[in-house]
Short mmCIF file of C-alpha atoms (C1' of nucleotides) in Angstrom, two decimals:
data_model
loop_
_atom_site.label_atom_id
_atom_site.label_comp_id
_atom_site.label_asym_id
_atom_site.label_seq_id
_atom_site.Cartn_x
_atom_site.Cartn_y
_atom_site.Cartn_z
CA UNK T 1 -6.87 -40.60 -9.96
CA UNK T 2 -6.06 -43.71 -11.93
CA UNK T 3 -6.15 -42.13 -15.64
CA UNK T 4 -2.80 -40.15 -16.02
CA UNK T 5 -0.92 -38.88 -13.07
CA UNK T 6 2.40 -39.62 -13.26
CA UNK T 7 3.74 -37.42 -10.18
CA UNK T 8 6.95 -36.04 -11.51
CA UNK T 9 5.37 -34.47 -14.85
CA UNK T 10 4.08 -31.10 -15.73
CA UNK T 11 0.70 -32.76 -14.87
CA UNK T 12 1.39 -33.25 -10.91
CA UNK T 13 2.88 -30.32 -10.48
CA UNK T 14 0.16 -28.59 -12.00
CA UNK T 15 -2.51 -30.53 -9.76
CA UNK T 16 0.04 -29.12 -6.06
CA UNK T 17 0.82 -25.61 -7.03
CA UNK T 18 -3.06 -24.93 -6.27
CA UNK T 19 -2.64 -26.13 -2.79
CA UNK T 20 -3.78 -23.47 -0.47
CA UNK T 21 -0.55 -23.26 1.06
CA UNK T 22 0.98 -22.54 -2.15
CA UNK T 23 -1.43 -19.93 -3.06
CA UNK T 24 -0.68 -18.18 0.62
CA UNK T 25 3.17 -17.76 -0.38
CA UNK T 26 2.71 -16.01 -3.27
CA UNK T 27 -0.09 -13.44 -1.19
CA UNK T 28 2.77 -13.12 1.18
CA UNK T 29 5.29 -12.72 -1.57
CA UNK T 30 3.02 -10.04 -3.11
CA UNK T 31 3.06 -7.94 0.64
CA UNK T 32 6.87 -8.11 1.29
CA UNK T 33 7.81 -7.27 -2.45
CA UNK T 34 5.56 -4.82 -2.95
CA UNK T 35 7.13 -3.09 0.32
CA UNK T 36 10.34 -3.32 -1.03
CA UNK T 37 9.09 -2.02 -4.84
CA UNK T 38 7.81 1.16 -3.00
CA UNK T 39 10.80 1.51 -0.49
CA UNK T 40 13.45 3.72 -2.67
CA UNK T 41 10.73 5.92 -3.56
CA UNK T 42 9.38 6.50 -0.30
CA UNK T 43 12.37 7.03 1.08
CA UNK T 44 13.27 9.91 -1.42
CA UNK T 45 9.56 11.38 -1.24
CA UNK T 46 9.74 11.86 2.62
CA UNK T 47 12.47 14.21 2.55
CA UNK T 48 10.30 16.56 0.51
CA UNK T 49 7.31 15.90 2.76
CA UNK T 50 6.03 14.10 -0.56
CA UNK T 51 3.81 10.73 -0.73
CA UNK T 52 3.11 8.13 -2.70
CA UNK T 53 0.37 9.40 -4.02
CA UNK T 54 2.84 12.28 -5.13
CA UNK T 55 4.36 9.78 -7.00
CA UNK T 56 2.20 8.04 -8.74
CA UNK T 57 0.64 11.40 -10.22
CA UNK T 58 4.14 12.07 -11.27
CA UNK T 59 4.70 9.28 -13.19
CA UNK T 60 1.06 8.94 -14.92
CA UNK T 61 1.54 12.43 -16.04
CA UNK T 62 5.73 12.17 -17.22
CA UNK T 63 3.83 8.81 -19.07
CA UNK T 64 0.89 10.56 -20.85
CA UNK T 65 1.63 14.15 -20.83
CA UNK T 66 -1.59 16.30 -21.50
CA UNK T 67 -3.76 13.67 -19.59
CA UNK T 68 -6.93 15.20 -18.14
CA UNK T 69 -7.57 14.78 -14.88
CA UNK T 70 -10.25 12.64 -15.11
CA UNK T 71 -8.14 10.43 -17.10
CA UNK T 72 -5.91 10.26 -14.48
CA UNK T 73 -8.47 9.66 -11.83
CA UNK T 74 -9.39 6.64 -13.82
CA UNK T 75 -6.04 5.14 -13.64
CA UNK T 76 -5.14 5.72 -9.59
CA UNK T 77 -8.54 4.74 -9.02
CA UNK T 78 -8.90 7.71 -6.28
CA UNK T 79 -11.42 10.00 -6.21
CA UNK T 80 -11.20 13.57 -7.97
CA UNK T 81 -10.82 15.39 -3.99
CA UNK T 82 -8.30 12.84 -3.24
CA UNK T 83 -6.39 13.43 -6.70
CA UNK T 84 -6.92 17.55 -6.30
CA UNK T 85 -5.50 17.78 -3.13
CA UNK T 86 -1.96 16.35 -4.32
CA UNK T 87 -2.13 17.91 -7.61
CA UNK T 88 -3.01 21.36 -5.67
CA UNK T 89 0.27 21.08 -3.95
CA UNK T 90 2.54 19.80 -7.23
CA UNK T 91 0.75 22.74 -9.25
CA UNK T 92 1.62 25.26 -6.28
CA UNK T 93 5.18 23.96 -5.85
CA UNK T 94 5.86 23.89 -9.35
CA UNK T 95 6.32 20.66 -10.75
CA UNK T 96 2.61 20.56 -12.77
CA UNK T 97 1.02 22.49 -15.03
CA UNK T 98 -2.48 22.52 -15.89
CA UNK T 99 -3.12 23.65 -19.04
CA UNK T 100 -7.32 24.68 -20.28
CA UNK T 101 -8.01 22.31 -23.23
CA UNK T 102 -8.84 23.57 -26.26
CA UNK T 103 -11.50 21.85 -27.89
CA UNK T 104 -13.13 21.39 -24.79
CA UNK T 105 -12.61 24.30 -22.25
CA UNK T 106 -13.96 22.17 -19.22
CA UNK T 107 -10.79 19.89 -19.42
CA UNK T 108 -7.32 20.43 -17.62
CA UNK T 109 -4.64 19.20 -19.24
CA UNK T 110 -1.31 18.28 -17.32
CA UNK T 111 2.62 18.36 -17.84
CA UNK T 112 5.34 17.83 -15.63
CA UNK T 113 7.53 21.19 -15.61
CA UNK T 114 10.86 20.52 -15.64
CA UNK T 115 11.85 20.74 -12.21
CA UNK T 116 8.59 18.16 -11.83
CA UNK T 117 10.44 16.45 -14.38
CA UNK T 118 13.48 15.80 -12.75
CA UNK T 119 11.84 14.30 -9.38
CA UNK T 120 10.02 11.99 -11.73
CA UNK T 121 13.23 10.91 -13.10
CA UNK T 122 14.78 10.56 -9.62
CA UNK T 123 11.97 8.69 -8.38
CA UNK T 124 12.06 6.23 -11.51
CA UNK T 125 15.71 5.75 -11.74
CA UNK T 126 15.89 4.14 -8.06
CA UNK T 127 12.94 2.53 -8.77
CA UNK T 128 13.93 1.24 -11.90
CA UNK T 129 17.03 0.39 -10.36
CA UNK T 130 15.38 -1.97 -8.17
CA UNK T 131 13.62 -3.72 -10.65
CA UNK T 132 16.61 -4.06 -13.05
CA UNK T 133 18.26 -6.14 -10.52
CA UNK T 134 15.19 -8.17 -9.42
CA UNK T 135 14.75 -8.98 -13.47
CA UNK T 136 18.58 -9.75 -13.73
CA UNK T 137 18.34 -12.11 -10.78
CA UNK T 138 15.34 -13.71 -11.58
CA UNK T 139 16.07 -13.81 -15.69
CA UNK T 140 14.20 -13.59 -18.60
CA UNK T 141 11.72 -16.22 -18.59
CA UNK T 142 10.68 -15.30 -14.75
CA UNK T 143 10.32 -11.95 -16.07
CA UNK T 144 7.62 -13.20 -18.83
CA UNK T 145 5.85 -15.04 -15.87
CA UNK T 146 6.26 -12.24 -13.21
CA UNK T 147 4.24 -10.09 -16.06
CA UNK T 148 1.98 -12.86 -16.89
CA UNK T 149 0.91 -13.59 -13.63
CA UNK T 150 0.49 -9.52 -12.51
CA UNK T 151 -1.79 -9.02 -15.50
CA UNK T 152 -3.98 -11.86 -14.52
CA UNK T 153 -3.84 -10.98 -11.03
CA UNK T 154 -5.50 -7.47 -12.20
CA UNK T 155 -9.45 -6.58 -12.34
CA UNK T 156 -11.01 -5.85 -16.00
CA UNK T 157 -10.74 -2.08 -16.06
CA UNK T 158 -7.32 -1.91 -14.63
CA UNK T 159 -6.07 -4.35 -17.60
CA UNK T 160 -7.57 -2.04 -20.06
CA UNK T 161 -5.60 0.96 -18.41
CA UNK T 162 -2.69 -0.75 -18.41
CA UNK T 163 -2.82 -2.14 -21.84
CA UNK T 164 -3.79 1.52 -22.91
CA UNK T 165 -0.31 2.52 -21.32
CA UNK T 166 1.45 0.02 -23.63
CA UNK T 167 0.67 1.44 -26.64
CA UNK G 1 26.83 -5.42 -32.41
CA UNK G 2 28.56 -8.03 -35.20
CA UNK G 3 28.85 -10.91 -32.52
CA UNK G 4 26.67 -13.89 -31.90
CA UNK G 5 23.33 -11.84 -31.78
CA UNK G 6 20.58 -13.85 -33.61
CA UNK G 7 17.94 -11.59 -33.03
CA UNK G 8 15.20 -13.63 -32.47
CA UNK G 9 16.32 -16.00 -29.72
CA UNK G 10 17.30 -15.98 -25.90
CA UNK G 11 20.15 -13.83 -26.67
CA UNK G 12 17.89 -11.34 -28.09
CA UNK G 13 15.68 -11.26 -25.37
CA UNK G 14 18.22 -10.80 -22.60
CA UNK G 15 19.60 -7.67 -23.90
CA UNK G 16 16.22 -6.10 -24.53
CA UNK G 17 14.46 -6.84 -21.51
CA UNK G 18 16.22 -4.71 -19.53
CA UNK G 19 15.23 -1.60 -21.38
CA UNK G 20 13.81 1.13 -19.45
CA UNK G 21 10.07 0.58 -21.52
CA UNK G 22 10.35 -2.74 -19.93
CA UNK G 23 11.36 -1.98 -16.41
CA UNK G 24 8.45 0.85 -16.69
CA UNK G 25 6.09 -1.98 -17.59
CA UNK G 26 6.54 -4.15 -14.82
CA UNK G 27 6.40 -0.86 -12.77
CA UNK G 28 3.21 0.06 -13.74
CA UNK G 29 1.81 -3.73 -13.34
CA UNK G 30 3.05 -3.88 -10.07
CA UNK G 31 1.04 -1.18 -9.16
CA UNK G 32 -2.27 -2.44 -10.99
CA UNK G 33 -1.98 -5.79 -9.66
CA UNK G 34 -1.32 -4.81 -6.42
CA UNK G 35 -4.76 -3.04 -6.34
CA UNK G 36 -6.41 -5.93 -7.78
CA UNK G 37 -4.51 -8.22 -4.94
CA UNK G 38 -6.20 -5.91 -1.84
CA UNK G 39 -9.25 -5.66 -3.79
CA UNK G 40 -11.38 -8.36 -2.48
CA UNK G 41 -10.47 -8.25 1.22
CA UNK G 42 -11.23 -4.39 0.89
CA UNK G 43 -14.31 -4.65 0.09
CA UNK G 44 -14.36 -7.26 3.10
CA UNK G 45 -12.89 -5.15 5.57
CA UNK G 46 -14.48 -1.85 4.65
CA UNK G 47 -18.43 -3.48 6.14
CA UNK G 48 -16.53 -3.61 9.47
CA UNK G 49 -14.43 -0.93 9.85
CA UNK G 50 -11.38 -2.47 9.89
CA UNK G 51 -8.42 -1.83 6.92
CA UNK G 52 -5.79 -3.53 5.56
CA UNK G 53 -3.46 -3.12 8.59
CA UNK G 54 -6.16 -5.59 10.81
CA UNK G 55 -6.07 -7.86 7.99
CA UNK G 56 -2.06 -7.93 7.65
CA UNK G 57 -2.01 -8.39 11.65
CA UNK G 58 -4.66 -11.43 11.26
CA UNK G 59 -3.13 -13.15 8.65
CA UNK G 60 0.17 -13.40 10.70
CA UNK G 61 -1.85 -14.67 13.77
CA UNK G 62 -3.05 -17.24 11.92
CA UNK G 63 0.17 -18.09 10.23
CA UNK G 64 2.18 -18.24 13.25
CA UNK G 65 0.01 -18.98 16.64
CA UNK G 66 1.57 -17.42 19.61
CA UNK G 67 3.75 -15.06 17.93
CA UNK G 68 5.08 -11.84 20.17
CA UNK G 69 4.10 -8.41 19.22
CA UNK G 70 7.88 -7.77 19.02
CA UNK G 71 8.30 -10.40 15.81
CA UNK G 72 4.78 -9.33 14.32
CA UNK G 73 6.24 -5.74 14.28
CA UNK G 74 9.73 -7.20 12.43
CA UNK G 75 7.33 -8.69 9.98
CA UNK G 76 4.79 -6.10 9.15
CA UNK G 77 7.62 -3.68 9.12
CA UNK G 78 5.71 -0.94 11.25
CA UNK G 79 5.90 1.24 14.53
CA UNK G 80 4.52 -0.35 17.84
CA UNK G 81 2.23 2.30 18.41
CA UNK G 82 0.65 1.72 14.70
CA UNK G 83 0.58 -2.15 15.64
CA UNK G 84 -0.50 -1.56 19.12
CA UNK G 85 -3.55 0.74 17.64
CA UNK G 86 -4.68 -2.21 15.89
CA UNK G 87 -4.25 -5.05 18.16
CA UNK G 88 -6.11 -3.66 20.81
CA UNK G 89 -9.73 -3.17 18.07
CA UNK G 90 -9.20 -7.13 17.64
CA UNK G 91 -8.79 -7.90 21.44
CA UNK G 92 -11.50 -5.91 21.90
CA UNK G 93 -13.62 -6.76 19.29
CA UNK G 94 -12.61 -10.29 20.34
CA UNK G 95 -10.89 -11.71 17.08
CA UNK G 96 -7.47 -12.42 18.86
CA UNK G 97 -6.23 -12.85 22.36
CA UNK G 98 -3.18 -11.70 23.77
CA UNK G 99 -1.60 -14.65 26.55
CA UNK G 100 1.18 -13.85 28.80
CA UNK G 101 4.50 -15.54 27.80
CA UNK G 102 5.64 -18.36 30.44
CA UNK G 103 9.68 -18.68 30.12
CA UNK G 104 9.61 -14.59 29.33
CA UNK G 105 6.60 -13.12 31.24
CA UNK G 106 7.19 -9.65 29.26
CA UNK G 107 6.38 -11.35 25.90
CA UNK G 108 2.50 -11.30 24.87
CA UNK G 109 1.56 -14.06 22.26
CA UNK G 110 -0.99 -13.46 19.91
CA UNK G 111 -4.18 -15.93 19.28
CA UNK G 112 -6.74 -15.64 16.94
CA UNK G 113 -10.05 -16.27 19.00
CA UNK G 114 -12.78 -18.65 16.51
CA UNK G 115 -14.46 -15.54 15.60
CA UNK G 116 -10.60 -14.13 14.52
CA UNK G 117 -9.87 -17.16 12.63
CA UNK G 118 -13.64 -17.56 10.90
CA UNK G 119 -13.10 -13.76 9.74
CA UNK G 120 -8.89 -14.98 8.89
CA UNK G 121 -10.46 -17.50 6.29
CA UNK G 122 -13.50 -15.03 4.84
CA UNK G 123 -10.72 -12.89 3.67
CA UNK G 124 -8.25 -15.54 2.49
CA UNK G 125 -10.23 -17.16 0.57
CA UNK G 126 -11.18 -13.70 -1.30
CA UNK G 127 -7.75 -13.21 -1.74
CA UNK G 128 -6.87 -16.83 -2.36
CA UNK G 129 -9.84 -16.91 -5.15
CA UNK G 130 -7.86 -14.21 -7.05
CA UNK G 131 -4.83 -16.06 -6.60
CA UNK G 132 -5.34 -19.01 -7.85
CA UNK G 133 -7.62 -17.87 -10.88
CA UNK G 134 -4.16 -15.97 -11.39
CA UNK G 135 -2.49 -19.01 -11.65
CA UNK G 136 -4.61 -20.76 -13.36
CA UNK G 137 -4.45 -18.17 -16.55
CA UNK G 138 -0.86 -17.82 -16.21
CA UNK G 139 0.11 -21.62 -16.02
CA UNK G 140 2.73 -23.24 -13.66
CA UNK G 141 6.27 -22.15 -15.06
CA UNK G 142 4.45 -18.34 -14.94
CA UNK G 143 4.55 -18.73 -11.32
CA UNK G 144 7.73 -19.85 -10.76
CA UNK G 145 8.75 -16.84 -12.17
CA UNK G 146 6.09 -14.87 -10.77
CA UNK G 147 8.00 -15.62 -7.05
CA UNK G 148 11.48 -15.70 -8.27
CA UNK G 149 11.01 -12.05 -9.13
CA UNK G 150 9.25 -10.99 -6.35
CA UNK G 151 11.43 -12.53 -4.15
CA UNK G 152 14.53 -10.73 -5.91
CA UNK G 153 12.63 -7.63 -5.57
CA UNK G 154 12.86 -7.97 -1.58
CA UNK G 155 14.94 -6.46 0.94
CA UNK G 156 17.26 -8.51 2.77
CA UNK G 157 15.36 -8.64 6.03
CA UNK G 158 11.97 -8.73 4.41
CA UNK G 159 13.63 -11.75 2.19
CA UNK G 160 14.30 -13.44 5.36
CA UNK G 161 10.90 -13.01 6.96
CA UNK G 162 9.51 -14.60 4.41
CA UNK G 163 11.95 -17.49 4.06
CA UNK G 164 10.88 -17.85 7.79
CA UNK G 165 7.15 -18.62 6.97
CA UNK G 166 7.95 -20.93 4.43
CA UNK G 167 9.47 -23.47 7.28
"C1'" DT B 1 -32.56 27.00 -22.44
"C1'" DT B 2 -32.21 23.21 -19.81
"C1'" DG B 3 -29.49 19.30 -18.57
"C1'" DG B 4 -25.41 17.03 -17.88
"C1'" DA B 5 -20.40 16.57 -17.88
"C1'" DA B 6 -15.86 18.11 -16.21
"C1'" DT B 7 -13.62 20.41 -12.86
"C1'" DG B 8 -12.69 22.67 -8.55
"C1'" DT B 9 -13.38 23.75 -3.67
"C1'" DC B 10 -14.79 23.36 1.23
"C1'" DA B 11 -15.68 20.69 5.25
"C1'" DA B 12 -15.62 16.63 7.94
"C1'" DC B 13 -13.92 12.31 8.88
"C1'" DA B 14 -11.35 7.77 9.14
"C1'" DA B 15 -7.44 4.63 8.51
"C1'" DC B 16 -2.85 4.21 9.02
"C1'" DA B 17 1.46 5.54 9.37
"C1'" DC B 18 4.99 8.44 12.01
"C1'" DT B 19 7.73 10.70 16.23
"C1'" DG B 20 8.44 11.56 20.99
"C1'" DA B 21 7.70 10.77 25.65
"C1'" DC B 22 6.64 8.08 29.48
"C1'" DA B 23 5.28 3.84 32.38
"C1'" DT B 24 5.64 -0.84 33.80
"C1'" DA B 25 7.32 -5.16 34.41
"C1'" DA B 26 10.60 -8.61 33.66
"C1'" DA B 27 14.96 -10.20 32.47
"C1'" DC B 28 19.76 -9.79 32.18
"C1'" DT B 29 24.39 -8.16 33.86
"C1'" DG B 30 28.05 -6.77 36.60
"C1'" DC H 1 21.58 -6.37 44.88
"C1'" DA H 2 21.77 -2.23 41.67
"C1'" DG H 3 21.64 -0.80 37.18
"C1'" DT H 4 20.55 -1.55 32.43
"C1'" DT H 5 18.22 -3.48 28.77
"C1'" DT H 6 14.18 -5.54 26.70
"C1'" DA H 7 9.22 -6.09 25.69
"C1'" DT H 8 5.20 -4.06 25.83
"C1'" DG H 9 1.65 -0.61 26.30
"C1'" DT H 10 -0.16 4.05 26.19
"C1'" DC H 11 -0.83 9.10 25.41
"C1'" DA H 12 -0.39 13.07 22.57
"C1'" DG H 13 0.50 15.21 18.31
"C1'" DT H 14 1.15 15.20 13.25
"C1'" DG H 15 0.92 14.01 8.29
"C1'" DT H 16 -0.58 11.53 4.08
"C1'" DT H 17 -4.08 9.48 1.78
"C1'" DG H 18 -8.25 8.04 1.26
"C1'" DT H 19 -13.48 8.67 1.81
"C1'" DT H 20 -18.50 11.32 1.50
"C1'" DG H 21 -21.34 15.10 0.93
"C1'" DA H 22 -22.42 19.59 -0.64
"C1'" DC H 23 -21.95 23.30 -3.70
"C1'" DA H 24 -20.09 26.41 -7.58
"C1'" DT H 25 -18.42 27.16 -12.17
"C1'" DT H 26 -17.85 26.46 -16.84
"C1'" DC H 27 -19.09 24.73 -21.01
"C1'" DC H 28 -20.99 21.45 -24.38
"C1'" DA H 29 -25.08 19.47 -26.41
"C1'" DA H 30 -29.77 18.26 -27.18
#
DNA sequence: TTGGAATGTCAACAACACTGACATAAACTG
DNA sequence: CAGTTTATGTCAGTGTTGTTGACATTCCAA
C-alpha cells in the first residue's frame, strides 16, 4: 500500500485492529465479562432457588411496569411457555402481579409487588455495583465506546427494544 | 455545586455517568448484545445438536493445543462432570482427541481432530463476522474502550485467564 | 358469526449446569 | 514403601431454562 500508510497514525491502527486475532480477544473478552456481569446476581438468586431468567423478568417488569406479557416475551426473546413458567412461580410467591387490561381484556398486565420490588433492587444494586466500578476504572470515554460497540454488536430488533427502553 | 463545573465538558460528564439510568443502560446492553454475540454460532450449533458449552470447549482447543481438562475447567469456569459430559460427544463424534500426558501420565491433552478444527473456524468466523462489523460501526478508540470495560468488569481469576491467552 | 390474536396450560424433551459419591491411576511425600 | 494428594472419568440424581406441539379460553374485529 504505497498511497498513505504511515504506520503510527489513526490509519494503521485502523487497518490491525481487524486482524483476526484481534477480533478473537474481544469474543473472549465478551465470555469472561459477561460471566462476571451475571456473577453477583446469580449468586444472590441461588439462595432463593431463583434463576436468571428470574431476573431478567424482574427487572423488565420494575423497568416498564404494566408491560404485557407479550411485550415482555419480545424483549427476553423466550418463548411465552418458557416466560409462563417463571412468571407462574414469581406470581405464586408473590413478587408479580398480573393485572386484566382494560381496554383489551385478553392482555395481562404486570407489576412488581413490593416484596418483588425489593429483590429487584437487591439484584440491581450488586449488579450495578459491579458496573459502577468497571465504568470508574475504565472512565468516561471507554464507557461511550463500551456502549457504542454493544449496540452495534446487537441484531435489528433487539436495538429497537433497547432504544424503546431509553426513552 | 459552585466549583469548577462547566457543564458541558469532561467534568460534566464524569459526574453524570455514573448515575444509576446510566449504569441501567449498560446493563440492559450487556444483555442485548450478549444475545446478538451467541447468535450466529447458535444457529450453527443448534443443526447438530451441540450448544454453546461444545462451542466454548472448542474454541479453547483450538486456542491452546494440548491443554489438560484440569486448565480447560479453570477457564470455562464449570464442574468436571458438566465438562466431562461434553468432551466425551466431541471424542466421540470425533472433533477432538484426548492424548495421554508424557512427563504427567494422569494429565489428558485436548486436540481438535481436522473435522474439530474445520467446525472451530465455521463458527468463528460467524462470530468473528459480527465482530468485526461491530468494530467497524463503532470505530477504533470505541474498542479500546469496548475491552477496557469489559476487562474491568472481570473477576480476578477470570481477568487472569484471559491475560493468559493474550501471551 | 367466524377468524384471529393474546394468553394460559399440559406434556415431553434437551442442553447445561449442579452436588455427591466412587473408581482409577499416577505422582508426590514422609 | 505406605499414605496422601492430584487428575481424570463416570454414575446417579436434581434443577433451571430453553424448546415444540397440542389444546383451551377469552375477546376483539371484520
Amino acid at each position: 500500500m504505497p498511497e498513505g500508510r504511515t504506520g503510527q497514525g489513526y490509519s494503521g491502527e485502523s487497518l490491525l485492529f481487524l486482524t483476526d486475532e484481534q477480533l478473537r480477544q474481544g469474543i473472549e473478552a465478551m465470555f469472561f465479562a459477561y460471566r462476571g456481569f451475571t456473577a453477583d446476581p446469580d449468586r444472590i438468586l441461588a439462595e432463593m432457588s431463583y434463576g436468571r431468567a428470574h431476573h431478567r423478568a424482574i427487572h423488565f417488569i420494575n423497568r416498564s411496569p404494566g408491560t404485557t406479557v407479550n411485550n415482555l416475551l419480545s424483549i427476553l426473546g423466550v418463548t411465552k411457555q418458557s416466560l409462563n413458567r417463571v412468571l407462574r412461580t414469581l406470581i405464586g410467591d408473590g413478587l408479580v402481579i398480573s393485572k386484566v387490561g382494560e381496554l383489551d381484556k385478553r392482555e395481562r398486565h404486570l407489576y412488581l409487588t413490593d416484596q418483588g420490588a425489593a429483590l429487584e433492587a437487591t439484584l440491581s444494586d450488586a449488579q450495578r455495583a459491579r458496573m459502577r466500578a468497571a465504568y470508574k476504572d475504565a472512565g468516561p470515554e471507554a464507557v461511550q465506546g463500551f456502549k457504542k460497540v454493544l449496540e452495534a454488536m446487537m441484531d435489528a430488533d433487539m436495538r429497537r427494544a433497547y432504544a424503546k427502553l431509553r426513552d
